[in-house]
PDB file of C-alpha atoms in Angstrom:
ATOM      1  CA  MET Y   1      -0.018  -0.373  -0.053  1.00 42.00           C
ATOM      2  CA  THR Y   2       0.974   3.597  -0.260  1.00 43.00           C
ATOM      3  CA  ASN Y   3       1.619   5.468   2.033  1.00 45.00           C
ATOM      4  CA  PHE Y   4      -0.461   8.865   2.455  1.00 45.00           C
ATOM      5  CA  GLY Y   5       1.139  11.253   5.162  1.00 46.00           C
ATOM      6  CA  ASP Y   6       0.418  14.066   2.580  1.00 48.00           C
ATOM      7  CA  ARG Y   7      -3.262  15.597   4.737  1.00 46.00           C
ATOM      8  CA  GLY Y   8      -4.334  16.939   0.938  1.00 49.00           C
ATOM      9  CA  VAL Y   9      -6.292  13.678   0.746  1.00 48.00           C
ATOM     10  CA  VAL Y  10      -7.852  14.171   3.988  1.00 50.00           C
ATOM     11  CA  LYS Y  11      -8.793  17.535   2.865  1.00 56.00           C
ATOM     12  CA  LEU Y  12     -10.250  16.563  -0.509  1.00 56.00           C
ATOM     13  CA  MET Y  13     -12.077  14.361   1.003  1.00 63.00           C
ATOM     14  CA  ASP Y  14     -14.023  15.744   3.584  1.00 68.00           C
ATOM     15  CA  PRO Y  15     -17.228  17.364   3.511  1.00 76.00           C
ATOM     16  CA  ALA Y  16     -16.457  20.081   5.349  1.00 76.00           C
ATOM     17  CA  VAL Y  17     -13.403  21.279   3.269  1.00 73.00           C
ATOM     18  CA  TRP Y  18     -16.519  21.154   0.113  1.00 73.00           C
ATOM     19  CA  SER Y  19     -19.359  23.055   2.123  1.00 79.00           C
ATOM     20  CA  GLN Y  20     -16.727  25.918   2.685  1.00 77.00           C
ATOM     21  CA  PHE Y  21     -14.886  25.923  -0.175  1.00 74.00           C
ATOM     22  CA  ILE Y  22     -18.758  25.950  -2.104  1.00 78.00           C
ATOM     23  CA  ARG Y  23     -20.556  28.923   0.759  1.00 80.00           C
ATOM     24  CA  GLU Y  24     -16.894  31.004  -0.151  1.00 79.00           C
ATOM     25  CA  ASN Y  25     -16.956  30.474  -4.530  1.00 76.00           C
ATOM     26  CA  TRP Y  26     -20.761  29.702  -5.198  1.00 81.00           C
ATOM     27  CA  LEU Y  27     -21.099  32.392  -7.477  1.00 81.00           C
ATOM     28  CA  VAL Y  28     -18.258  31.215  -9.429  1.00 79.00           C
ATOM     29  CA  ILE Y  29     -19.564  27.293  -9.265  1.00 80.00           C
ATOM     30  CA  VAL Y  30     -22.918  29.099 -10.617  1.00 84.00           C
ATOM     31  CA  ILE Y  31     -20.995  31.049 -13.959  1.00 81.00           C
ATOM     32  CA  ALA Y  32     -19.472  27.247 -14.594  1.00 80.00           C
ATOM     33  CA  LEU Y  33     -22.079  25.980 -14.214  1.00 82.00           C
ATOM     34  CA  VAL Y  34     -24.823  28.168 -16.886  1.00 82.00           C
ATOM     35  CA  LEU Y  35     -21.283  28.256 -18.885  1.00 78.00           C
ATOM     36  CA  LEU Y  36     -21.340  23.621 -19.217  1.00 77.00           C
ATOM     37  CA  PHE Y  37     -24.996  24.062 -19.942  1.00 77.00           C
ATOM     38  CA  ALA Y  38     -24.171  27.018 -22.912  1.00 74.00           C
ATOM     39  CA  VAL Y  39     -21.377  25.168 -24.164  1.00 71.00           C
ATOM     40  CA  ILE Y  40     -23.160  21.317 -23.770  1.00 72.00           C
ATOM     41  CA  ASN Y  41     -26.573  23.114 -25.282  1.00 71.00           C
ATOM     42  CA  LEU Y  42     -25.201  25.072 -27.506  1.00 70.00           C
ATOM     43  CA  ILE Y  43     -21.908  23.409 -29.059  1.00 66.00           C
ATOM     44  CA  LYS Y  44     -22.399  20.822 -31.202  1.00 65.00           C
ATOM     45  CA  THR Y  45     -18.163  19.141 -31.960  1.00 67.00           C
ATOM     46  CA  VAL Y  46     -15.805  17.432 -30.591  1.00 65.00           C
ATOM     47  CA  LEU Y  47     -14.234  21.775 -29.403  1.00 68.00           C
ATOM     48  CA  LYS Y  48     -17.386  21.006 -26.977  1.00 68.00           C
ATOM     49  CA  TRP Y  49     -16.245  18.738 -24.840  1.00 72.00           C
ATOM     50  CA  GLY Y  50     -12.611  20.181 -25.055  1.00 75.00           C
ATOM     51  CA  ILE Y  51     -14.245  23.818 -23.496  1.00 75.00           C
ATOM     52  CA  VAL Y  52     -16.174  21.157 -21.172  1.00 75.00           C
ATOM     53  CA  ILE Y  53     -13.459  19.864 -19.643  1.00 78.00           C
ATOM     54  CA  ALA Y  54     -11.349  23.311 -19.506  1.00 80.00           C
ATOM     55  CA  ILE Y  55     -14.231  24.802 -17.554  1.00 78.00           C
ATOM     56  CA  VAL Y  56     -14.476  21.647 -14.962  1.00 78.00           C
ATOM     57  CA  ALA Y  57      -9.982  22.219 -14.740  1.00 78.00           C
ATOM     58  CA  GLY Y  58     -10.428  25.578 -14.435  1.00 78.00           C
ATOM     59  CA  LEU Y  59     -12.765  25.013 -11.210  1.00 75.00           C
ATOM     60  CA  PHE Y  60     -10.638  22.289  -9.574  1.00 71.00           C
ATOM     61  CA  ILE Y  61      -7.346  25.000 -10.262  1.00 71.00           C
ATOM     62  CA  TYR Y  62      -9.645  27.506  -8.924  1.00 69.00           C
ATOM     63  CA  SER Y  63     -10.754  25.234  -6.000  1.00 69.00           C
ATOM     64  CA  GLY Y  64      -6.595  25.202  -5.090  1.00 67.00           C
ATOM     65  CA  VAL Y  65      -6.694  20.655  -5.206  1.00 64.00           C
ATOM     66  CA  THR Y  66      -3.750  19.941  -6.823  1.00 64.00           C
ATOM     67  CA  MET Y  67      -3.805  16.657  -9.697  1.00 63.00           C
ATOM     68  CA  ASP Y  68      -1.710  15.563  -6.231  1.00 72.00           C
ATOM     69  CA  GLN Y  69      -4.303  14.996  -3.967  1.00 72.00           C
ATOM     70  CA  ILE Y  70      -6.734  13.625  -7.158  1.00 69.00           C
ATOM     71  CA  GLY Y  71      -4.381  10.610  -7.740  1.00 73.00           C
ATOM     72  CA  ASN Y  72      -3.535  10.204  -4.073  1.00 77.00           C
ATOM     73  CA  ALA Y  73      -7.144  10.426  -3.663  1.00 75.00           C
ATOM     74  CA  VAL Y  74      -8.291   7.751  -6.636  1.00 75.00           C
ATOM     75  CA  ASN Y  75      -4.711   5.794  -5.360  1.00 80.00           C
ATOM     76  CA  LYS Y  76      -6.389   4.918  -2.171  1.00 83.00           C
ATOM     77  CA  VAL Y  77      -9.574   4.121  -3.513  1.00 80.00           C
ATOM     78  CA  ALA Y  78      -7.996   1.738  -5.969  1.00 79.00           C
ATOM     79  CA  ASP Y  79      -5.730   0.002  -3.047  1.00 79.00           C
ATOM     80  CA  GLU Y  80      -8.442   0.348  -0.590  1.00 82.00           C
ATOM     81  CA  THR Y  81     -10.216  -1.782  -3.474  1.00 79.00           C
ATOM     82  CA  ILE Y  82      -8.216  -4.104  -4.523  1.00 79.00           C
ATOM     83  CA  SER Y  83      -7.769  -5.124  -0.297  1.00 82.00           C
ATOM     84  CA  THR Y  84     -10.779  -5.834   0.244  1.00 84.00           C
ATOM     85  CA  LEU Y  85     -11.200  -8.114  -3.010  1.00 82.00           C
ATOM     86  CA  LYS Y  86      -8.417  -9.870  -2.547  1.00 85.00           C
ATOM     87  CA  SER Y  87      -9.779 -10.519   1.599  1.00 87.00           C
ATOM     88  CA  GLU Y  88     -12.908 -11.531  -0.142  1.00 87.00           C
ATOM     89  CA  ALA Y  89     -11.276 -14.158  -2.432  1.00 86.00           C
ATOM     90  CA  GLN Y  90      -9.438 -15.589  -0.142  1.00 87.00           C
ATOM     91  CA  ASP Y  91     -12.972 -16.131   2.554  1.00 89.00           C
ATOM     92  CA  VAL Y  92     -13.879 -17.540  -0.877  1.00 88.00           C
ATOM     93  CA  MET Y  93     -11.773 -19.901  -1.662  1.00 88.00           C
ATOM     94  CA  LEU Y  94     -11.980 -21.428   1.793  1.00 87.00           C
ATOM     95  CA  LYS Y  95     -15.940 -21.920   1.089  1.00 89.00           C
ATOM     96  CA  GLU Y  96     -15.652 -23.125  -2.112  1.00 88.00           C
ATOM     97  CA  ALA Y  97     -12.649 -25.733  -1.463  1.00 86.00           C
ATOM     98  CA  LYS Y  98     -15.592 -28.252  -2.167  1.00 87.00           C
ATOM     99  CA  GLU Y  99     -16.626 -27.181  -5.198  1.00 87.00           C
ATOM    100  CA  ALA Y 100     -12.997 -26.296  -6.466  1.00 88.00           C
ATOM    101  CA  LYS Y 101     -12.091 -28.490 -10.361  1.00 89.00           C
ATOM    102  CA  TYR Y 102      -8.400 -29.265 -10.444  1.00 89.00           C
ATOM    103  CA  THR Y 103      -7.722 -29.294 -14.255  1.00 89.00           C
ATOM    104  CA  SER Y 104      -3.551 -30.584 -14.541  1.00 88.00           C
ATOM    105  CA  GLY Y 105      -2.334 -29.125 -18.008  1.00 86.00           C
ATOM    106  CA  GLY Y 106       0.385 -31.935 -17.999  1.00 82.00           C
ATOM    107  CA  ASP Y 107       3.221 -29.453 -18.831  1.00 88.00           C
ATOM    108  CA  GLY Y 108       3.304 -29.604 -14.536  1.00 85.00           C
ATOM    109  CA  THR Y 109       0.958 -26.182 -14.838  1.00 91.00           C
ATOM    110  CA  PHE Y 110      -3.060 -26.436 -13.526  1.00 91.00           C
ATOM    111  CA  THR Y 111      -5.637 -24.698 -13.308  1.00 92.00           C
ATOM    112  CA  ILE Y 112      -9.136 -24.293 -10.361  1.00 91.00           C
ATOM    113  CA  THR Y 113     -12.067 -23.291 -10.457  1.00 92.00           C
ATOM    114  CA  THR Y 114     -15.101 -22.036  -8.875  1.00 91.00           C
ATOM    115  CA  PRO Y 115     -18.072 -20.882  -9.468  1.00 91.00           C
ATOM    116  CA  ASN Y 116     -16.248 -17.602  -8.148  1.00 89.00           C
ATOM    117  CA  LEU Y 117     -12.681 -18.415  -8.046  1.00 91.00           C
ATOM    118  CA  GLU Y 118      -9.537 -19.382 -11.208  1.00 92.00           C
ATOM    119  CA  VAL Y 119      -6.528 -20.141  -9.855  1.00 93.00           C
ATOM    120  CA  LYS Y 120      -3.535 -20.388 -12.324  1.00 93.00           C
ATOM    121  CA  GLY Y 121      -0.043 -21.873 -11.053  1.00 91.00           C
ATOM    122  CA  ALA Y 122       2.658 -24.438 -11.809  1.00 90.00           C
ATOM    123  CA  ALA Y 123       4.212 -27.185  -9.834  1.00 84.00           C
ATOM    124  CA  GLY Y 124       7.226 -25.369  -7.689  1.00 83.00           C
ATOM    125  CA  ASN Y 125       6.289 -22.363  -8.409  1.00 87.00           C
ATOM    126  CA  ASP Y 126       5.778 -20.336  -5.014  1.00 89.00           C
ATOM    127  CA  LYS Y 127       2.802 -17.818  -7.008  1.00 92.00           C
ATOM    128  CA  VAL Y 128      -0.065 -17.890  -8.425  1.00 92.00           C
ATOM    129  CA  GLU Y 129      -2.546 -15.630 -10.923  1.00 93.00           C
ATOM    130  CA  VAL Y 130      -5.406 -15.063  -9.622  1.00 91.00           C
ATOM    131  CA  VAL Y 131      -8.965 -14.469 -10.819  1.00 90.00           C
ATOM    132  CA  PHE Y 132     -12.049 -13.470  -9.020  1.00 87.00           C
ATOM    133  CA  ARG Y 133     -15.562 -13.007 -10.502  1.00 85.00           C
ATOM    134  CA  GLY Y 134     -13.677 -12.449 -13.701  1.00 86.00           C
ATOM    135  CA  VAL Y 135     -11.460  -9.451 -12.129  1.00 84.00           C
ATOM    136  CA  SER Y 136      -7.666 -10.611 -12.257  1.00 86.00           C
ATOM    137  CA  LEU Y 137      -6.369  -9.623  -8.739  1.00 85.00           C
ATOM    138  CA  GLY Y 138      -2.560 -10.338 -10.305  1.00 86.00           C
ATOM    139  CA  LYS Y 139       0.074 -12.494  -9.041  1.00 90.00           C
ATOM    140  CA  TRP Y 140      -0.094 -14.021  -5.496  1.00 89.00           C
ATOM    141  CA  SER Y 141       1.819 -15.742  -3.077  1.00 89.00           C
ATOM    142  CA  ILE Y 142       1.210 -18.739  -2.094  1.00 88.00           C
ATOM    143  CA  THR Y 143      -0.639 -18.663   1.404  1.00 86.00           C
ATOM    144  CA  ASP Y 144      -1.756 -21.248   4.181  1.00 88.00           C
ATOM    145  CA  THR Y 145      -5.188 -20.317   2.272  1.00 86.00           C
ATOM    146  CA  THR Y 146      -3.948 -20.968  -0.695  1.00 87.00           C
ATOM    147  CA  ASN Y 147      -2.023 -23.960  -0.225  1.00 86.00           C
ATOM    148  CA  THR Y 148      -5.520 -25.313   1.594  1.00 87.00           C
ATOM    149  CA  PHE Y 149      -7.665 -24.538  -1.441  1.00 88.00           C
ATOM    150  CA  ILE Y 150      -4.845 -26.470  -4.569  1.00 87.00           C
ATOM    151  CA  ASP Y 151      -4.636 -29.395  -1.421  1.00 86.00           C
ATOM    152  CA  GLU Y 152      -8.856 -29.911  -1.096  1.00 86.00           C
ATOM    153  CA  ALA Y 153      -8.622 -28.952  -5.025  1.00 86.00           C
ATOM    154  CA  LYS Y 154      -6.420 -32.181  -5.950  1.00 86.00           C
ATOM    155  CA  LYS Y 155      -8.905 -34.085  -3.687  1.00 85.00           C
ATOM    156  CA  ASN Y 156     -11.213 -33.409  -5.500  1.00 78.00           C
ATOM    157  CA  GLN Y 157     -10.179 -34.245  -8.570  1.00 73.00           C
TER     158      GLN Y 157
END
């Protein structure tokens, strides 16, 4: 996980900061919204979206929100989402181990499938590729949980 020592991310997510910004800059926001609606309704070209992006970017710049803060917030949400998915996938591994189907590739590779998981690896490797509900979670180091899952799937073969 990324270390977020910068309090800018916390400020960005704080509703009180947004509320204060809106109270202080309501006129600028109203003008920007009127411009956005006018541009969207009157201009029918690709240029329209360039102008819309410029207005939205101008509002962000005016608000003092930096692209680093936005990037940090997005990274934080992405890291938390992946962490949650990994945790759910491990729970599902334990619950669906009895239903797991082990398929050997003959060359040392194997694939284990359940209704929600697909685990691919090779004998002797210390990593497996995990796909949870159609979303790749990357390569995982083999832990006690994955070892138990693999062993149970082999028994079901």
